[in-house]
mmCIF file of C-alpha atoms in Angstrom:
data_model
loop_
_atom_site.group_PDB
_atom_site.id
_atom_site.type_symbol
_atom_site.label_atom_id
_atom_site.label_comp_id
_atom_site.label_asym_id
_atom_site.label_seq_id
_atom_site.Cartn_x
_atom_site.Cartn_y
_atom_site.Cartn_z
ATOM 1 C CA UNK A 1 13.886 -65.290 -37.664
ATOM 2 C CA UNK A 2 16.914 -63.617 -39.234
ATOM 3 C CA UNK A 3 16.882 -63.222 -42.996
ATOM 4 C CA UNK A 4 19.868 -64.395 -44.996
ATOM 5 C CA UNK A 5 21.740 -62.570 -47.722
ATOM 6 C CA UNK A 6 20.180 -64.267 -50.737
ATOM 7 C CA UNK A 7 21.536 -62.082 -53.529
ATOM 8 C CA UNK A 8 23.423 -58.994 -54.565
ATOM 9 C CA UNK A 9 21.215 -57.188 -57.063
ATOM 10 C CA UNK A 10 22.595 -55.296 -60.042
ATOM 11 C CA UNK A 11 20.302 -52.730 -61.646
ATOM 12 C CA UNK A 12 21.423 -52.950 -65.246
ATOM 13 C CA UNK A 13 20.766 -51.308 -68.592
ATOM 14 C CA UNK A 14 21.157 -54.718 -70.299
ATOM 15 C CA UNK A 15 20.778 -57.442 -67.656
ATOM 16 C CA UNK A 16 21.484 -60.443 -69.884
ATOM 17 C CA UNK A 17 24.685 -58.943 -71.276
ATOM 18 C CA UNK A 18 25.928 -57.936 -67.843
ATOM 19 C CA UNK A 19 25.173 -61.400 -66.485
ATOM 20 C CA UNK A 20 27.102 -62.919 -69.385
ATOM 21 C CA UNK A 21 30.120 -60.766 -68.495
ATOM 22 C CA UNK A 22 30.126 -61.685 -64.802
ATOM 23 C CA UNK A 23 29.482 -65.344 -65.558
ATOM 24 C CA UNK A 24 32.591 -65.348 -67.743
ATOM 25 C CA UNK A 25 34.708 -63.528 -65.169
ATOM 26 C CA UNK A 26 33.605 -65.590 -62.160
ATOM 27 C CA UNK A 27 32.852 -68.914 -63.820
ATOM 28 C CA UNK A 28 29.396 -69.001 -62.193
ATOM 29 C CA UNK A 29 26.436 -70.752 -63.818
ATOM 30 C CA UNK A 30 23.597 -68.666 -65.242
ATOM 31 C CA UNK A 31 19.915 -69.200 -64.515
ATOM 32 C CA UNK A 32 16.909 -67.359 -65.918
ATOM 33 C CA UNK A 33 14.584 -65.462 -63.599
ATOM 34 C CA UNK A 34 11.185 -63.763 -63.881
ATOM 35 C CA UNK A 35 10.798 -60.123 -64.946
ATOM 36 C CA UNK A 36 13.537 -60.326 -67.567
ATOM 37 C CA UNK A 37 16.136 -60.880 -64.873
ATOM 38 C CA UNK A 38 19.090 -63.238 -64.917
ATOM 39 C CA UNK A 39 20.854 -64.838 -61.946
ATOM 40 C CA UNK A 40 24.288 -66.316 -61.417
ATOM 41 C CA UNK A 41 24.502 -69.167 -58.947
ATOM 42 C CA UNK A 42 27.490 -69.481 -56.617
ATOM 43 C CA UNK A 43 29.371 -72.780 -56.597
ATOM 44 C CA UNK A 44 28.125 -75.051 -53.831
ATOM 45 C CA UNK A 45 25.323 -74.270 -51.401
ATOM 46 C CA UNK A 46 27.001 -71.416 -49.532
ATOM 47 C CA UNK A 47 27.211 -67.788 -50.522
ATOM 48 C CA UNK A 48 24.863 -65.449 -52.330
ATOM 49 C CA UNK A 49 23.727 -65.354 -55.926
ATOM 50 C CA UNK A 50 24.011 -62.359 -58.253
ATOM 51 C CA UNK A 51 20.786 -61.052 -59.770
ATOM 52 C CA UNK A 52 20.689 -58.748 -62.791
ATOM 53 C CA UNK A 53 17.494 -56.769 -63.158
ATOM 54 C CA UNK A 54 16.463 -54.055 -65.625
ATOM 55 C CA UNK A 55 16.065 -50.461 -64.598
ATOM 56 C CA UNK A 56 19.443 -48.741 -64.274
ATOM 57 C CA UNK A 57 19.620 -45.043 -65.022
ATOM 58 C CA UNK A 58 22.589 -43.548 -66.878
ATOM 59 C CA UNK A 59 25.619 -43.699 -64.598
ATOM 60 C CA UNK A 60 26.600 -40.312 -63.193
ATOM 61 C CA UNK A 61 28.724 -41.113 -60.129
ATOM 62 C CA UNK A 62 30.891 -43.828 -58.674
ATOM 63 C CA UNK A 63 28.976 -46.732 -57.129
ATOM 64 C CA UNK A 64 28.776 -46.995 -53.366
ATOM 65 C CA UNK A 65 29.834 -50.655 -53.571
ATOM 66 C CA UNK A 66 32.181 -52.713 -55.736
ATOM 67 C CA UNK A 67 33.640 -56.199 -55.833
ATOM 68 C CA UNK A 68 37.236 -56.993 -54.944
ATOM 69 C CA UNK A 69 38.230 -60.170 -56.805
ATOM 70 C CA UNK A 70 41.062 -62.297 -55.453
ATOM 71 C CA UNK A 71 44.117 -63.723 -57.213
ATOM 72 C CA UNK A 72 46.081 -66.878 -56.441
ATOM 73 C CA UNK A 73 49.248 -65.639 -58.190
ATOM 74 C CA UNK A 74 50.479 -62.776 -60.395
ATOM 75 C CA UNK A 75 49.685 -64.927 -63.442
ATOM 76 C CA UNK A 76 46.184 -65.556 -62.126
ATOM 77 C CA UNK A 77 45.656 -61.824 -61.648
ATOM 78 C CA UNK A 78 46.786 -61.134 -65.223
ATOM 79 C CA UNK A 79 44.490 -63.870 -66.544
ATOM 80 C CA UNK A 80 41.482 -62.426 -64.684
ATOM 81 C CA UNK A 81 42.190 -58.933 -66.009
ATOM 82 C CA UNK A 82 42.666 -60.224 -69.553
ATOM 83 C CA UNK A 83 39.458 -62.273 -69.389
ATOM 84 C CA UNK A 84 37.486 -59.261 -68.128
ATOM 85 C CA UNK A 85 38.820 -57.083 -70.956
ATOM 86 C CA UNK A 86 38.013 -59.735 -73.559
ATOM 87 C CA UNK A 87 34.446 -59.943 -72.235
ATOM 88 C CA UNK A 88 33.862 -56.208 -72.564
ATOM 89 C CA UNK A 89 35.359 -54.689 -69.439
ATOM 90 C CA UNK A 90 37.687 -51.708 -69.451
ATOM 91 C CA UNK A 91 40.482 -50.178 -67.404
ATOM 92 C CA UNK A 92 39.418 -47.409 -65.055
ATOM 93 C CA UNK A 93 41.402 -44.582 -63.463
ATOM 94 C CA UNK A 94 40.069 -43.674 -60.018
ATOM 95 C CA UNK A 95 43.280 -42.070 -58.827
ATOM 96 C CA UNK A 96 45.130 -45.270 -57.974
ATOM 97 C CA UNK A 97 48.919 -44.993 -57.747
ATOM 98 C CA UNK A 98 51.258 -46.890 -60.115
ATOM 99 C CA UNK A 99 52.844 -48.772 -57.219
ATOM 100 C CA UNK A 100 49.517 -50.150 -56.015
ATOM 101 C CA UNK A 101 49.129 -53.825 -56.812
ATOM 102 C CA UNK A 102 45.417 -53.996 -57.568
ATOM 103 C CA UNK A 103 43.907 -53.376 -61.000
ATOM 104 C CA UNK A 104 40.788 -51.211 -61.275
ATOM 105 C CA UNK A 105 38.306 -52.117 -64.009
ATOM 106 C CA UNK A 106 34.736 -51.385 -65.045
ATOM 107 C CA UNK A 107 32.231 -53.921 -66.322
ATOM 108 C CA UNK A 108 30.282 -53.208 -69.552
ATOM 109 C CA UNK A 109 27.667 -51.274 -67.572
ATOM 110 C CA UNK A 110 30.281 -49.045 -65.928
ATOM 111 C CA UNK A 111 30.260 -50.743 -62.513
ATOM 112 C CA UNK A 112 33.671 -50.519 -60.875
ATOM 113 C CA UNK A 113 35.532 -53.559 -59.549
ATOM 114 C CA UNK A 114 39.089 -54.432 -58.551
ATOM 115 C CA UNK A 115 41.282 -57.427 -59.199
ATOM 116 C CA UNK A 116 43.408 -57.661 -56.071
ATOM 117 C CA UNK A 117 47.035 -58.729 -56.070
ATOM 118 C CA UNK A 118 47.925 -62.172 -54.602
ATOM 119 C CA UNK A 119 48.978 -62.646 -50.980
ATOM 120 C CA UNK A 120 46.409 -60.176 -49.652
ATOM 121 C CA UNK A 121 46.094 -61.430 -46.073
ATOM 122 C CA UNK A 122 42.729 -59.773 -45.406
ATOM 123 C CA UNK A 123 41.089 -61.617 -48.309
ATOM 124 C CA UNK A 124 42.746 -64.982 -47.713
ATOM 125 C CA UNK A 125 40.359 -67.952 -48.032
ATOM 126 C CA UNK A 126 37.379 -65.811 -49.059
ATOM 127 C CA UNK A 127 36.769 -67.163 -52.561
ATOM 128 C CA UNK A 128 36.858 -65.436 -55.943
ATOM 129 C CA UNK A 129 34.754 -62.511 -54.672
ATOM 130 C CA UNK A 130 36.983 -61.601 -51.777
ATOM 131 C CA UNK A 131 34.972 -58.596 -50.670
ATOM 132 C CA UNK A 132 32.073 -56.362 -51.451
ATOM 133 C CA UNK A 133 33.735 -53.048 -50.593
ATOM 134 C CA UNK A 134 31.227 -50.346 -49.667
ATOM 135 C CA UNK A 135 31.245 -46.666 -48.847
ATOM 136 C CA UNK A 136 29.587 -46.450 -45.463
ATOM 137 C CA UNK A 137 29.697 -45.493 -41.841
ATOM 138 C CA UNK A 138 30.644 -47.556 -38.833
ATOM 139 C CA UNK A 139 26.982 -47.489 -37.849
ATOM 140 C CA UNK A 140 25.882 -49.222 -41.047
ATOM 141 C CA UNK A 141 28.540 -51.899 -40.595
ATOM 142 C CA UNK A 142 27.225 -52.604 -37.105
ATOM 143 C CA UNK A 143 23.664 -52.628 -38.450
ATOM 144 C CA UNK A 144 24.425 -55.265 -41.080
ATOM 145 C CA UNK A 145 26.350 -57.365 -38.579
ATOM 146 C CA UNK A 146 23.211 -57.545 -36.422
ATOM 147 C CA UNK A 147 20.804 -57.804 -39.357
ATOM 148 C CA UNK A 148 22.539 -60.810 -40.947
ATOM 149 C CA UNK A 149 24.024 -62.375 -37.831
ATOM 150 C CA UNK A 150 27.505 -62.048 -39.341
ATOM 151 C CA UNK A 151 30.255 -61.200 -36.848
ATOM 152 C CA UNK A 152 32.477 -58.181 -37.224
ATOM 153 C CA UNK A 153 35.919 -59.203 -38.473
ATOM 154 C CA UNK A 154 37.226 -55.617 -38.507
ATOM 155 C CA UNK A 155 36.131 -52.611 -36.464
ATOM 156 C CA UNK A 156 38.842 -49.971 -36.249
ATOM 157 C CA UNK A 157 39.157 -46.264 -37.083
ATOM 158 C CA UNK A 158 35.459 -46.207 -38.107
ATOM 159 C CA UNK A 159 36.099 -48.886 -40.745
ATOM 160 C CA UNK A 160 34.122 -52.120 -40.400
ATOM 161 C CA UNK A 161 33.903 -55.518 -42.055
ATOM 162 C CA UNK A 162 31.686 -58.535 -41.548
ATOM 163 C CA UNK A 163 31.819 -62.128 -42.760
ATOM 164 C CA UNK A 164 29.426 -65.045 -42.596
ATOM 165 C CA UNK A 165 30.212 -67.602 -39.885
ATOM 166 C CA UNK A 166 30.551 -70.035 -42.800
ATOM 167 C CA UNK A 167 33.307 -67.918 -44.373
ATOM 168 C CA UNK A 168 33.300 -66.575 -47.909
ATOM 169 C CA UNK A 169 33.004 -63.008 -49.133
ATOM 170 C CA UNK A 170 33.586 -60.204 -46.645
ATOM 171 C CA UNK A 171 31.499 -57.035 -46.723
ATOM 172 C CA UNK A 172 33.451 -53.922 -45.790
ATOM 173 C CA UNK A 173 32.628 -50.270 -45.108
ATOM 174 C CA UNK A 174 35.321 -47.622 -45.391
ATOM 175 C CA UNK A 175 34.002 -45.104 -42.881
ATOM 176 C CA UNK A 176 33.423 -41.377 -43.365
ATOM 177 C CA UNK A 177 33.336 -39.254 -45.345
ATOM 178 C CA UNK A 178 30.605 -41.007 -47.327
ATOM 179 C CA UNK A 179 29.819 -39.452 -50.699
ATOM 180 C CA UNK A 180 26.249 -38.163 -51.104
ATOM 181 C CA UNK A 181 23.885 -40.597 -52.753
ATOM 182 C CA UNK A 182 22.939 -39.684 -56.311
ATOM 183 C CA UNK A 183 19.863 -41.656 -57.271
ATOM 184 C CA UNK A 184 19.187 -45.303 -56.543
ATOM 185 C CA UNK A 185 22.173 -47.567 -55.955
ATOM 186 C CA UNK A 186 23.056 -49.931 -58.765
ATOM 187 C CA UNK A 187 24.069 -52.662 -56.300
ATOM 188 C CA UNK A 188 21.829 -53.624 -53.391
ATOM 189 C CA UNK A 189 21.181 -56.472 -50.961
ATOM 190 C CA UNK A 190 18.292 -58.908 -51.205
ATOM 191 C CA UNK A 191 17.376 -60.796 -48.046
ATOM 192 C CA UNK A 192 15.299 -63.976 -48.046
ATOM 193 C CA UNK A 193 13.342 -65.601 -45.230
ATOM 194 C CA UNK A 194 12.856 -69.330 -44.726
ATOM 195 C CA UNK A 195 9.461 -70.909 -45.309
ATOM 196 C CA UNK A 196 7.055 -70.214 -42.488
ATOM 197 C CA UNK A 197 8.953 -67.193 -41.179
ATOM 198 C CA UNK A 198 7.036 -64.141 -39.984
ATOM 199 C CA UNK A 199 7.988 -61.453 -42.492
ATOM 200 C CA UNK A 200 6.443 -58.614 -40.527
ATOM 201 C CA UNK A 201 8.366 -59.619 -37.409
ATOM 202 C CA UNK A 202 11.612 -59.605 -39.399
ATOM 203 C CA UNK A 203 10.841 -56.196 -40.896
ATOM 204 C CA UNK A 204 10.070 -54.867 -37.422
ATOM 205 C CA UNK A 205 13.372 -56.284 -36.150
ATOM 206 C CA UNK A 206 15.272 -54.529 -38.937
ATOM 207 C CA UNK A 207 13.473 -51.257 -38.163
ATOM 208 C CA UNK A 208 14.416 -51.624 -34.494
ATOM 209 C CA UNK A 209 18.055 -52.039 -35.587
ATOM 210 C CA UNK A 210 17.969 -48.765 -37.519
ATOM 211 C CA UNK A 211 16.429 -49.487 -40.937
ATOM 212 C CA UNK A 212 13.284 -47.876 -42.280
ATOM 213 C CA UNK A 213 10.690 -48.775 -44.853
ATOM 214 C CA UNK A 214 11.172 -47.152 -48.242
ATOM 215 C CA UNK A 215 8.609 -45.021 -50.011
ATOM 216 C CA UNK A 216 7.574 -47.128 -52.997
ATOM 217 C CA UNK A 217 5.165 -44.562 -54.366
ATOM 218 C CA UNK A 218 2.144 -46.750 -53.606
ATOM 219 C CA UNK A 219 0.872 -44.368 -50.960
ATOM 220 C CA UNK A 220 0.916 -47.008 -48.234
ATOM 221 C CA UNK A 221 4.223 -45.993 -46.656
ATOM 222 C CA UNK A 222 4.945 -49.639 -45.869
ATOM 223 C CA UNK A 223 7.629 -50.314 -48.476
ATOM 224 C CA UNK A 224 5.434 -53.143 -49.746
ATOM 225 C CA UNK A 225 5.511 -53.856 -53.472
ATOM 226 C CA UNK A 226 3.183 -56.049 -55.489
ATOM 227 C CA UNK A 227 5.966 -58.571 -56.144
ATOM 228 C CA UNK A 228 6.387 -60.096 -52.690
ATOM 229 C CA UNK A 229 9.216 -57.794 -51.588
ATOM 230 C CA UNK A 230 9.411 -55.186 -48.851
ATOM 231 C CA UNK A 231 11.695 -52.296 -49.836
ATOM 232 C CA UNK A 232 13.778 -50.844 -47.042
ATOM 233 C CA UNK A 233 16.655 -48.432 -46.408
ATOM 234 C CA UNK A 234 19.585 -49.137 -44.123
ATOM 235 C CA UNK A 235 20.940 -46.456 -41.728
ATOM 236 C CA UNK A 236 23.044 -44.916 -44.531
ATOM 237 C CA UNK A 237 20.051 -44.714 -46.870
ATOM 238 C CA UNK A 238 21.031 -47.672 -49.072
ATOM 239 C CA UNK A 239 18.141 -49.594 -50.576
ATOM 240 C CA UNK A 240 17.662 -53.267 -49.794
ATOM 241 C CA UNK A 241 14.810 -55.743 -50.225
ATOM 242 C CA UNK A 242 13.269 -58.375 -47.984
ATOM 243 C CA UNK A 243 11.632 -61.186 -49.913
ATOM 244 C CA UNK A 244 8.569 -62.669 -48.273
ATOM 245 C CA UNK A 245 8.488 -66.490 -47.912
ATOM 246 C CA UNK A 246 6.888 -68.255 -50.859
#
């Protein structure tokens, strides 16, 4: 049975502070979690939550994934930028041109994100998080389309994008060249299985699609942790977790 995208995980130096920032920017409700983590809950029943967990190393390179936030109007874009700055964000220069309409920012932990100009047709009707924009190959886009059961909504020139059949945030991959990975990713996917699902069968399905179990240092080689999660790597080497039922 296919797992669903339950959460985007942030590895953070100060999880509670980072959750407070994103709660203020997005307007999402906070909820405490075990292991000193904090979660933000999406409005309604659809979509994924954000989980903020301790353990980030000092940032040394640009993240492989970042959020693109949408704007309803130029005033709305300015309000979002101003709110992010008031909450502890900062402007970021990644080589963007003055004539480009989006605004590049960093959250208090240094994670990049963009506030996109209004009337962006690709992000129309996606919600406040219009996209999770990732560095990645066409292969990994096809993998995640099959893994999540989300159809491809873009597949041209080695760039791919997927979206849930229910709508909402798109996940995009920009194609090669993909920058080398430097340490563990700060943002990663967490999949959840419904009650009664066969976790081993789902892990085997993901392996057949091109994933592999991660080396957790336990010596078992299974990716199995002692917290009910199986750690895995997608075809581009990005970490993700599969949470066992219960």
